[in-house]
């Protein structure tokens, strides 16, 4: 049943029609940014770059949570792993991201208790099963994951779990898009907006940014048909000169989004400034725990405050996330930096632009 | 902190495992048999052609839908020997048991091993048991080694792929890896997926003993179909093109992969083979495989091409094209 649903959005005939239309309307060279790492992955996996006109450049944006995580936050994760009696819980993608001196994977090999979880609720369960230890969850995510993390904290309160805390490096999507638009050198003719995030935020969350910068924006699902459709709409908007904020993923995204999820998120978290890799501090682009929930803040609990450190020398992740460079323009790409010896997070994360280029092209 | 250590990636069967093999292991043991890097070594002892192979099993959990670590270990070695074109004959079993394992579990593992050996027609002729203190191993680890006889006129190797060869896969991919993952604690999905663990020796003998010209046989275990195809592309210095739409994947397996962000091309199989066959013989070989009890869903998934040596391409369902790279690091630890 579920599969039939997916297949509909991978239909070869439908795809062929869309590709034909895209070639029909495309006249000018355009630079379109897929904001989300899941889009980057899907674009590569389905060979979408190979079927669209050469003049259309697809850029990966700041929507891969691991890739945008600041160096000092990665260092903090590694540092937690070194604290006695701490179990660090993390999504698998963070394991190999190089901090200044080590990675979670290396700490694990040296004896630290680092466990990969698929959901923050697994981390809560680990805390329940290990009451003599402290469990720290490395929270890196966007609007898609933040509500679940909030729910886990409420659950922790209800179950009176006091050996669980999170280190929040959570981030919000719209402020990053706005920051991109005012960054020197950034040229973007359209945004393919992330489907998963938009399910939570709703179309309305992008309205301010759209109205301010008037840049073509289309919310898209992750199947090839969805993405081709979004590309077609963005080209059409550009060719007729009428930027619009369109929702091409109405089967999942509404104007208001998931209000309940937003409520839970806003109950536990509040907007704060956040550091983005390569971009620096973006005002009001992060989500930190509200005062009343700070007993769950690992940074406070352990007094963890890592210094800001420069990103790995030569790594162009930051510029890549802003569409200023492609991975091939990084001097380290495929030389010093490979998925086996990653220098930056974009080569580690399965959603990272460098990893996708390396694996699929 | 700078001292290099073994990471889980080194056991993935992907690129990191390969570089450990070629940088650390191969230089110390260098010999022509090992250097071939096939699933098992082919040996010539006074004119007798033998295949010899070994494999260790550390799967977690030890029991999973459709099988357990025992039949996995027996079938795994049978298949490695079979992929040399050989008829597996004798197997050894080494057990490393953690203190505290229930005798009932041990018995049931050994019983499945006996049944698996019987079904495949091989004998378990020697073995060893060690018990280690609690916490020094995880329940049970099993090593199996085996010997097989390569019939005259049979010569298959990862080095023999030729441009034009059709590529057959003997059934649905990714079943085993997804089964183990799903039955692992904390990830309990409602699905009827089970391991594909099966002995492929009879299937192999029916193709190699037919008049079909079979160049390569491989079982895409750790690292999955994608990694195995890459190994062959490199060994034979040819290009490979496969068609996404022809890949046989069960609905529930595909669904789980989508949900967790795994690519079925890199997920382990334990009862599937891929065969590279001369184009004229491909249809016939396919039919022979389909007649085998474990080959009903066999299909042709692609072909060997004369360009881009060492590279594997996938024609996507929407008509695009992309590279299929070798798995780099650990996608799923302790799957076999
Ligand atoms: S190739 Fe490596 S070093 Fe270069 S930008 Fe990507 S991750 Fe950074």
XYZ file of C-alpha atoms and ligand atoms in Angstrom:
705
model
C 0.000 0.000 0.000
C 2.598 2.463 1.146
C 4.800 1.508 -1.740
C 2.137 2.081 -4.387
C 1.935 5.588 -3.026
C 5.644 6.127 -3.562
C 5.629 4.541 -6.995
C 3.083 7.035 -8.201
C 5.696 9.720 -7.614
C 8.365 7.753 -9.455
C 6.304 7.004 -12.496
C 8.501 7.004 -15.590
C 5.844 8.391 -17.942
C 4.913 11.205 -15.600
C 8.602 11.983 -15.204
C 9.171 12.028 -18.936
C 6.307 14.502 -19.387
C 7.693 16.823 -16.740
C 11.216 16.622 -18.126
C 9.868 17.520 -21.576
C 7.981 20.489 -20.155
C 11.064 21.640 -18.255
C 13.127 21.610 -21.439
C 10.299 23.425 -23.210
C 10.050 26.387 -20.841
C 13.700 26.719 -19.845
C 15.392 29.582 -21.708
C 17.700 31.342 -19.266
C 20.452 30.080 -17.058
C 19.160 29.729 -13.506
C 20.602 28.890 -10.118
C 18.109 27.022 -7.973
C 18.825 26.013 -4.402
C 17.430 22.898 -2.809
C 17.474 24.001 0.803
C 17.195 20.583 2.343
C 19.745 17.766 2.468
C 17.073 15.175 1.831
C 16.381 16.917 -1.476
C 20.082 16.901 -2.331
C 20.155 13.177 -1.722
C 17.034 12.484 -3.725
C 18.241 14.633 -6.629
C 21.441 12.633 -6.850
C 19.870 9.266 -6.177
C 17.348 9.606 -8.955
C 19.773 11.158 -11.406
C 17.732 14.361 -11.684
C 20.744 16.466 -12.620
C 21.264 14.300 -15.672
C 17.783 14.955 -17.071
C 17.369 18.738 -16.660
C 18.751 21.424 -19.008
C 22.420 22.282 -18.603
C 21.604 25.897 -17.850
C 19.830 24.928 -14.631
C 22.289 24.690 -11.745
C 21.110 22.988 -8.585
C 22.820 24.162 -5.397
C 22.629 22.493 -2.000
C 21.498 24.812 0.751
C 21.847 25.088 4.524
C 19.323 22.348 5.228
C 21.459 19.397 6.200
C 21.399 19.527 10.009
C 24.786 17.907 10.520
C 26.439 20.102 7.887
C 25.361 23.362 9.485
C 26.417 22.353 12.991
C 29.130 24.678 14.266
C 32.568 23.330 15.098
C 32.213 24.231 18.761
C 29.033 22.175 19.023
C 30.745 19.148 17.509
C 33.561 19.676 20.026
C 30.986 19.729 22.803
C 29.553 16.378 21.677
C 33.027 14.860 21.714
C 33.700 16.379 25.125
C 30.524 14.846 26.580
C 31.741 11.449 25.401
C 34.855 11.951 27.504
C 32.953 12.651 30.709
C 32.858 9.682 33.063
C 29.512 7.927 33.395
C 27.983 9.728 30.440
C 26.228 7.911 27.631
C 26.140 10.073 24.522
C 23.185 9.364 22.256
C 23.220 10.633 18.702
C 21.897 10.153 15.203
C 24.346 8.055 13.191
C 25.360 10.881 10.897
C 27.168 12.762 13.653
C 29.471 9.882 14.569
C 32.207 10.659 12.092
C 32.035 14.437 11.929
C 35.516 15.672 12.793
C 35.674 17.927 15.824
C 38.841 19.884 16.534
C 40.598 16.887 18.062
C 38.470 13.778 17.618
C 35.134 12.323 16.520
C 32.405 10.502 18.401
C 33.325 7.338 16.482
C 36.934 7.589 17.650
C 35.871 8.259 21.227
C 33.679 5.179 21.038
C 36.596 3.096 19.780
C 38.589 4.416 22.747
C 35.975 3.180 25.167
C 33.420 5.984 25.458
C 29.767 4.975 25.618
C 28.340 6.502 22.461
C 25.129 5.035 21.102
C 23.383 5.607 17.806
C 19.656 6.167 18.147
C 16.970 6.564 15.532
C 14.805 8.805 17.650
C 15.200 10.889 20.767
C 12.757 8.505 22.467
C 15.379 5.749 22.220
C 17.632 8.068 24.219
C 14.934 8.463 26.880
C 14.651 4.688 27.116
C 18.398 4.345 27.480
C 18.184 6.839 30.350
C 15.442 4.768 31.992
C 17.552 1.625 31.705
C 20.718 3.253 33.053
C 19.694 5.260 36.088
C 23.246 5.257 37.433
C 24.493 7.074 34.302
C 23.815 10.408 32.641
C 22.393 10.308 29.120
C 23.094 13.249 26.819
C 21.301 13.577 23.500
C 23.028 15.544 20.743
C 20.143 17.571 19.371
C 20.817 18.691 15.835
C 17.749 19.243 13.780
C 15.297 21.582 12.179
C 11.587 22.155 12.651
C 11.030 18.509 11.720
C 12.827 17.074 14.742
C 12.521 19.851 17.337
C 8.877 19.037 18.259
C 9.836 15.405 18.952
C 12.692 16.543 21.151
C 10.279 18.831 22.982
C 7.890 15.914 23.431
C 10.711 13.788 24.845
C 11.416 16.418 27.451
C 7.783 16.557 28.502
C 7.885 12.781 28.679
C 11.020 12.964 30.789
C 9.248 15.247 33.258
C 6.247 12.995 33.447
C 8.322 9.871 33.997
C 10.519 11.770 36.493
C 13.673 11.011 34.557
C 16.463 13.195 35.853
C 19.469 11.563 34.186
C 18.565 12.761 30.692
C 19.562 16.016 29.046
C 20.002 17.466 25.595
C 22.630 19.675 24.039
C 20.644 21.840 21.686
C 22.163 22.799 18.365
C 18.681 22.958 16.839
C 18.015 25.410 14.054
C 15.211 27.106 12.168
C 14.961 27.238 8.385
C 13.403 30.597 7.414
C 16.008 32.799 9.208
C 18.774 30.987 7.323
C 17.111 31.709 3.999
C 16.799 35.366 4.923
C 20.466 35.422 5.950
C 21.464 33.918 2.614
C 19.587 36.576 0.681
C 21.661 39.355 2.254
C 25.012 37.578 1.996
C 27.369 39.135 -0.498
C 27.922 37.082 -3.607
C 24.952 34.808 -3.099
C 22.894 34.498 -6.278
C 19.795 32.389 -6.060
C 16.978 32.416 -8.607
C 14.706 30.157 -6.645
C 14.336 27.997 -3.564
C 13.128 24.415 -3.511
C 11.743 24.526 0.017
C 11.953 21.483 2.287
C 8.851 19.298 2.457
C 9.389 17.728 5.883
C 10.097 21.040 7.582
C 7.095 22.639 5.897
C 4.770 19.900 7.151
C 5.425 21.355 10.600
C 5.841 25.054 9.815
C 3.251 25.380 7.068
C 3.608 27.579 4.002
C 3.015 30.693 6.081
C 6.382 30.409 7.808
C 8.143 31.479 4.602
C 5.830 34.352 3.787
C 7.882 37.119 5.450
C 11.116 36.062 3.794
C 9.373 35.677 0.468
C 7.701 39.064 0.627
C 10.905 40.793 1.631
C 13.169 39.289 -1.035
C 10.694 38.375 -3.770
C 12.498 35.190 -4.683
C 10.649 32.313 -6.399
C 9.941 29.648 -3.768
C 8.288 26.272 -4.111
C 7.657 23.745 -1.341
C 8.442 20.290 -2.635
C 8.125 16.660 -1.589
C 11.048 14.268 -1.912
C 10.057 11.934 -4.685
C 11.502 12.572 -8.152
C 8.145 13.645 -9.574
C 7.763 16.176 -6.727
C 11.199 17.624 -7.338
C 10.798 17.798 -11.110
C 7.477 19.560 -10.584
C 9.101 22.105 -8.247
C 11.911 22.722 -10.729
C 9.349 23.275 -13.487
C 7.386 25.776 -11.362
C 10.542 27.684 -10.426
C 11.641 27.921 -14.049
C 8.166 29.090 -15.084
C 8.108 31.758 -12.368
C 11.499 32.995 -13.527
C 10.666 32.955 -17.222
C 7.426 34.902 -16.810
C 9.015 37.147 -14.188
C 6.425 36.494 -11.491
C 7.980 35.193 -8.309
C 5.541 33.341 -6.088
C 5.484 31.249 -2.958
C 3.906 28.007 -4.105
C 3.073 24.816 -2.291
C 3.750 21.894 -4.622
C 3.427 19.407 -1.775
C -0.205 19.966 -0.757
C -0.676 16.295 0.042
C 1.371 16.912 3.181
C 1.769 20.653 3.724
C -0.910 23.154 4.730
C -0.762 26.925 5.190
C -0.680 26.719 8.981
C 1.334 23.535 9.271
C 1.078 21.205 12.218
C -0.165 23.569 14.890
C 0.011 21.004 17.655
C 3.651 20.240 16.937
C 4.397 23.966 16.878
C 2.723 24.358 20.265
C 4.768 21.595 21.888
C 7.928 23.024 20.339
C 7.145 26.522 21.608
C 6.169 25.258 25.018
C 9.631 23.799 25.631
C 11.894 25.848 23.398
C 12.342 29.498 22.648
C 13.951 31.230 19.738
C 17.586 32.207 20.302
C 20.617 33.180 18.277
C 22.531 30.290 16.766
C 25.876 29.596 15.173
C 25.831 28.081 11.693
C 28.881 26.498 10.191
C 30.490 28.725 7.634
C 27.795 31.354 7.996
C 28.400 32.417 11.587
C 25.824 33.681 14.040
C 22.341 34.214 12.653
C 20.026 36.111 14.990
C 16.929 34.251 16.138
C 17.732 31.161 14.097
C 18.088 28.617 16.884
C 15.894 26.952 19.467
C 17.120 26.821 23.063
C 15.380 25.345 26.096
C 13.121 27.742 27.989
C 14.176 28.648 31.489
C 11.722 26.275 33.159
C 13.145 23.333 31.199
C 16.801 24.112 31.701
C 17.323 21.158 34.023
C 17.361 19.226 30.762
C 20.042 21.447 29.265
C 23.231 19.407 29.066
C 25.322 22.532 28.526
C 24.159 23.903 31.877
C 24.132 20.570 33.699
C 27.766 19.875 32.792
C 28.925 23.468 32.526
C 29.880 22.726 28.938
C 30.949 25.797 27.040
C 33.380 25.019 24.281
C 35.318 27.878 22.741
C 34.592 28.991 19.251
C 37.209 27.480 17.014
C 37.988 27.951 13.368
C 36.579 25.390 10.983
C 39.003 22.902 9.396
C 41.489 24.691 7.195
C 40.619 24.605 3.526
C 37.142 23.164 4.089
C 34.591 25.054 2.037
C 31.461 23.580 3.670
C 30.248 27.043 4.650
C 30.506 28.430 1.127
C 28.918 25.290 -0.271
C 25.971 25.623 2.105
C 25.398 29.122 0.777
C 25.639 28.109 -2.843
C 28.844 30.093 -3.309
C 30.873 27.041 -4.258
C 30.307 23.503 -5.436
C 32.185 20.630 -3.775
C 34.377 20.292 -6.851
C 35.604 23.819 -6.197
C 36.982 22.829 -2.812
C 40.708 22.141 -3.079
C 40.443 19.222 -0.650
C 37.563 17.455 -2.397
C 38.438 13.875 -3.375
C 42.046 14.566 -2.404
C 42.497 15.017 1.299
C 38.757 14.820 1.912
C 36.840 11.628 1.114
C 34.058 9.814 2.962
C 36.781 7.670 4.541
C 38.841 10.640 5.647
C 36.287 13.428 5.903
C 37.532 16.916 6.701
C 34.161 18.633 7.001
C 30.654 17.496 7.897
C 29.402 17.895 4.315
C 31.490 14.841 3.449
C 30.180 12.843 6.405
C 26.462 13.336 6.475
C 24.454 11.155 4.125
C 22.653 14.383 3.285
C 25.812 16.378 2.786
C 26.520 17.946 -0.543
C 30.140 16.762 -0.750
C 29.167 13.203 0.174
C 26.442 13.211 -2.466
C 28.831 14.524 -5.142
C 31.405 11.953 -4.130
C 29.036 9.040 -4.135
C 26.883 9.780 -7.114
C 28.911 11.662 -9.705
C 44.071 10.608 21.018
C 45.977 10.560 17.744
C 46.713 6.832 17.795
C 44.724 5.196 15.030
C 42.186 2.654 16.131
C 39.924 0.148 14.486
C 36.470 1.617 13.949
C 33.249 -0.237 13.159
C 33.734 0.992 9.601
C 36.629 -1.384 9.209
C 34.155 -4.241 9.357
C 31.626 -2.866 6.913
C 32.737 -4.768 3.843
C 32.957 -1.439 2.047
C 35.834 0.857 1.143
C 37.284 1.091 4.628
C 37.417 -2.713 4.954
C 39.058 -2.891 1.557
C 41.767 -0.448 2.473
C 42.431 -2.301 5.729
C 42.838 -5.457 3.659
C 45.137 -3.953 1.074
C 47.152 -1.705 3.428
C 47.541 -3.907 6.476
C 46.634 -7.520 5.739
C 47.655 -8.250 2.170
C 51.262 -6.936 2.369
C 52.009 -9.281 5.264
C 50.555 -12.422 3.726
C 51.044 -11.644 0.027
C 50.623 -14.678 -2.214
C 48.896 -15.256 -5.557
C 45.893 -17.070 -4.040
C 45.108 -14.324 -1.539
C 45.781 -11.526 -4.002
C 42.923 -12.655 -6.229
C 40.505 -11.450 -3.546
C 37.639 -13.709 -4.555
C 35.068 -14.980 -2.039
C 37.266 -18.012 -1.388
C 40.747 -19.055 -2.435
C 41.108 -21.465 -5.325
C 43.934 -23.912 -4.767
C 45.745 -26.380 -6.944
C 47.036 -29.313 -4.909
C 48.815 -31.805 -7.153
C 46.303 -31.258 -9.894
C 43.241 -31.306 -7.656
C 41.389 -28.008 -7.840
C 39.964 -26.963 -4.498
C 38.169 -23.955 -3.091
C 38.831 -22.918 0.505
C 37.059 -20.200 2.453
C 36.432 -18.912 5.968
C 34.001 -16.494 7.536
C 33.054 -15.348 11.042
C 29.576 -14.492 12.240
C 28.807 -11.942 14.934
C 25.216 -11.071 14.049
C 23.124 -9.297 16.652
C 20.494 -10.520 17.555
C 21.465 -14.188 17.272
C 17.879 -15.207 16.465
C 15.884 -13.345 13.825
C 12.914 -14.091 11.557
C 13.723 -16.930 9.197
C 16.917 -18.119 10.849
C 19.671 -17.635 13.389
C 23.430 -17.205 13.585
C 23.860 -20.972 13.073
C 22.374 -21.510 9.634
C 23.753 -18.126 8.616
C 27.274 -19.377 9.419
C 26.844 -22.677 7.589
C 25.154 -21.197 4.523
C 27.631 -18.326 4.391
C 30.653 -20.551 3.999
C 28.824 -22.922 1.651
C 28.042 -19.921 -0.533
C 31.545 -18.493 -0.458
C 32.890 -21.849 -1.657
C 30.129 -22.161 -4.221
C 30.986 -18.763 -5.688
C 34.343 -20.222 -6.723
C 32.313 -22.629 -8.858
C 33.144 -25.389 -6.370
C 31.044 -28.124 -4.790
C 31.315 -27.576 -1.020
C 32.177 -30.776 0.831
C 33.480 -30.261 4.361
C 33.026 -27.552 6.934
C 34.668 -26.693 10.240
C 32.928 -24.829 13.029
C 34.537 -22.657 15.711
C 32.324 -21.429 18.530
C 33.222 -18.547 20.830
C 30.599 -18.536 23.545
C 29.977 -15.950 26.204
C 29.559 -17.253 29.711
C 25.858 -17.305 30.514
C 24.439 -18.286 27.137
C 21.552 -20.653 27.707
C 22.176 -24.260 26.740
C 18.756 -24.224 25.128
C 19.824 -21.408 22.778
C 23.105 -23.136 22.008
C 21.294 -26.362 21.194
C 18.833 -24.676 18.945
C 21.666 -22.903 17.094
C 23.558 -26.177 16.659
C 20.413 -27.941 15.491
C 19.847 -25.373 12.747
C 23.496 -25.763 11.756
C 23.056 -29.515 11.434
C 19.886 -29.081 9.386
C 21.514 -26.476 7.137
C 24.549 -28.699 6.506
C 22.333 -31.643 5.723
C 20.180 -29.681 3.344
C 23.233 -28.479 1.453
C 24.823 -31.930 1.490
C 28.002 -30.898 3.329
C 29.556 -32.453 6.419
C 30.713 -30.619 9.520
C 33.912 -32.536 10.187
C 35.915 -30.599 12.752
C 35.500 -27.787 15.203
C 36.446 -25.994 18.370
C 34.700 -24.388 21.335
C 35.893 -21.608 23.607
C 34.013 -19.930 26.422
C 34.918 -16.384 27.477
C 33.816 -14.506 30.616
C 30.578 -12.579 30.537
C 30.933 -9.316 28.674
C 34.036 -10.409 26.734
C 31.935 -11.576 23.792
C 28.277 -11.092 22.980
C 26.361 -14.370 23.450
C 27.990 -16.348 20.659
C 30.322 -15.784 17.723
C 30.779 -18.492 15.103
C 33.539 -19.110 12.614
C 33.091 -21.546 9.772
C 35.627 -22.653 7.179
C 35.062 -25.005 4.332
C 36.563 -26.892 1.443
C 35.015 -27.640 -1.914
C 36.032 -29.316 -5.122
C 36.068 -27.359 -8.355
C 34.830 -29.539 -11.211
C 36.974 -29.712 -14.347
C 36.293 -27.022 -16.939
C 34.723 -24.682 -14.360
C 36.424 -21.335 -14.089
C 34.644 -18.440 -12.504
C 36.270 -15.424 -10.892
C 35.589 -11.787 -10.226
C 38.296 -11.108 -12.801
C 36.411 -12.689 -15.690
C 33.617 -10.205 -16.470
C 33.541 -9.295 -20.181
C 31.816 -6.420 -21.981
C 28.392 -7.578 -23.119
C 27.897 -10.009 -20.209
C 24.388 -9.939 -18.801
C 24.059 -9.676 -15.043
C 21.547 -11.891 -13.275
C 20.545 -11.535 -9.627
C 18.912 -14.646 -8.189
C 16.149 -12.899 -6.240
C 15.036 -9.984 -4.094
C 17.776 -7.882 -2.540
C 18.331 -6.488 0.973
C 16.079 -9.008 2.768
C 18.656 -10.225 5.270
C 20.035 -6.874 6.382
C 16.606 -5.349 6.820
C 15.377 -8.417 8.724
C 18.208 -8.240 11.231
C 17.870 -4.498 11.561
C 14.119 -4.761 12.103
C 14.422 -7.432 14.752
C 17.107 -5.558 16.627
C 15.966 -4.121 19.898
C 14.262 -0.782 19.689
C 13.430 -1.147 16.028
C 10.465 -3.396 15.917
C 8.586 -2.926 12.697
C 5.460 -4.774 11.859
C 6.415 -6.628 8.769
C 6.715 -10.098 7.427
C 10.286 -9.711 6.186
C 12.577 -12.634 6.857
C 16.183 -13.471 6.157
C 17.007 -14.943 2.777
C 19.797 -17.101 4.240
C 20.024 -20.174 1.995
C 22.592 -22.541 0.514
C 23.271 -21.740 -3.118
C 25.508 -24.717 -3.960
C 22.878 -26.610 -5.941
C 21.911 -23.513 -7.920
C 25.556 -22.824 -8.714
C 26.243 -26.346 -9.874
C 23.226 -26.342 -12.169
C 24.493 -23.249 -13.957
C 28.188 -24.025 -14.092
C 27.519 -27.610 -15.198
C 25.148 -26.422 -17.953
C 26.544 -25.305 -21.292
C 26.037 -21.633 -20.350
C 29.205 -19.590 -20.336
C 29.301 -18.163 -16.797
C 32.129 -15.707 -16.138
C 31.543 -14.439 -12.610
C 29.613 -15.653 -9.574
C 29.369 -13.667 -6.358
C 27.112 -13.533 -3.355
C 26.435 -9.915 -2.463
C 26.643 -10.209 1.335
C 28.104 -7.408 3.458
C 28.153 -4.156 1.521
C 25.254 -5.360 -0.622
C 24.751 -5.562 -4.375
C 26.228 -2.105 -4.973
C 29.532 -2.900 -3.293
C 29.844 -6.338 -4.900
C 29.265 -4.947 -8.399
C 31.955 -2.359 -7.730
C 34.400 -5.049 -6.650
C 33.812 -6.951 -9.873
C 34.050 -3.797 -12.001
C 37.461 -3.124 -10.446
C 38.708 -6.720 -10.550
C 37.734 -7.160 -14.208
C 38.451 -3.547 -15.226
C 35.076 -3.147 -16.915
C 32.113 -0.799 -16.576
C 28.734 -1.998 -15.339
C 25.272 -0.605 -16.047
C 22.203 -1.679 -14.106
C 18.570 -0.693 -14.444
C 16.817 0.587 -11.322
C 13.399 -0.574 -12.444
C 14.540 -4.147 -12.844
C 15.941 -4.451 -9.312
C 13.850 -6.965 -7.367
C 13.020 -5.481 -3.953
C 10.200 -6.586 -1.674
C 7.674 -3.887 -0.826
C 8.188 -4.123 2.922
C 11.965 -4.007 2.504
C 11.781 -0.973 0.244
C 9.402 0.693 2.693
C 11.717 0.127 5.659
C 14.670 1.425 3.662
C 12.762 4.578 2.738
C 11.744 5.099 6.335
C 15.251 4.794 7.732
C 17.151 6.322 4.865
C 18.967 3.157 3.775
C 19.791 2.291 0.216
C 18.826 -1.337 -0.532
C 21.799 -1.519 -2.889
C 24.098 -1.541 0.139
C 22.162 -3.908 2.380
C 23.433 -7.450 2.993
C 21.980 -10.553 1.367
C 22.672 -14.074 2.598
C 21.011 -16.243 -0.004
C 21.428 -14.462 -3.302
C 23.990 -14.631 -6.033
C 24.838 -12.530 -9.011
C 25.973 -14.226 -12.174
C 27.732 -12.625 -15.134
C 26.843 -14.644 -18.195
C 27.734 -14.421 -21.884
C 24.816 -12.525 -23.518
C 23.752 -15.425 -25.790
C 23.433 -17.726 -22.779
C 21.801 -15.253 -20.406
C 18.187 -16.269 -20.950
C 18.979 -19.920 -20.489
C 21.035 -19.303 -17.360
C 18.195 -17.198 -15.995
C 15.738 -20.033 -16.518
C 18.056 -22.517 -14.813
C 18.376 -20.221 -11.812
C 14.615 -19.671 -11.694
C 14.077 -23.411 -11.479
C 16.071 -23.588 -8.264
C 14.149 -23.436 -5.017
C 16.005 -20.219 -4.041
C 16.012 -18.560 -7.454
C 12.346 -18.084 -8.319
C 12.552 -14.286 -8.417
C 15.749 -14.149 -10.475
C 15.980 -11.388 -13.091
C 18.487 -9.774 -15.403
C 19.417 -6.413 -13.901
C 22.019 -5.056 -16.246
C 25.110 -5.624 -18.322
C 28.828 -5.111 -18.592
C 29.886 -2.190 -20.765
C 33.028 -1.473 -22.686
C 33.692 1.955 -21.173
C 34.361 3.566 -17.771
C 36.361 0.659 -16.308
C 35.859 0.184 -12.585
C 32.612 2.128 -12.452
C 29.009 1.080 -11.883
C 26.112 3.120 -13.283
C 22.441 3.004 -12.455
C 19.792 3.959 -14.967
C 17.138 5.489 -12.695
C 13.403 4.926 -13.048
C 12.866 8.488 -14.277
C 15.440 8.012 -17.033
C 18.377 9.668 -15.263
C 21.757 8.121 -14.721
C 24.007 8.076 -11.699
C 27.005 6.325 -10.256
C 26.708 3.511 -7.749
C 29.763 3.805 -5.546
C 31.164 1.226 -3.187
C 29.863 1.476 0.372
C 32.312 3.622 2.300
C 31.774 2.985 5.945
C 29.483 1.096 8.193
C 25.867 1.325 7.233
C 24.698 -1.339 9.692
C 27.076 -3.024 12.108
C 26.830 -6.720 13.028
C 24.477 -7.789 10.317
C 26.194 -11.139 9.755
S 35.173 18.429 0.215
Fe 35.580 18.134 2.384
S 36.879 19.838 2.912
Fe 35.908 20.357 0.989
S 34.052 21.449 1.565
Fe 33.494 19.333 1.375
S 33.673 18.537 3.430
Fe 34.786 20.457 3.417
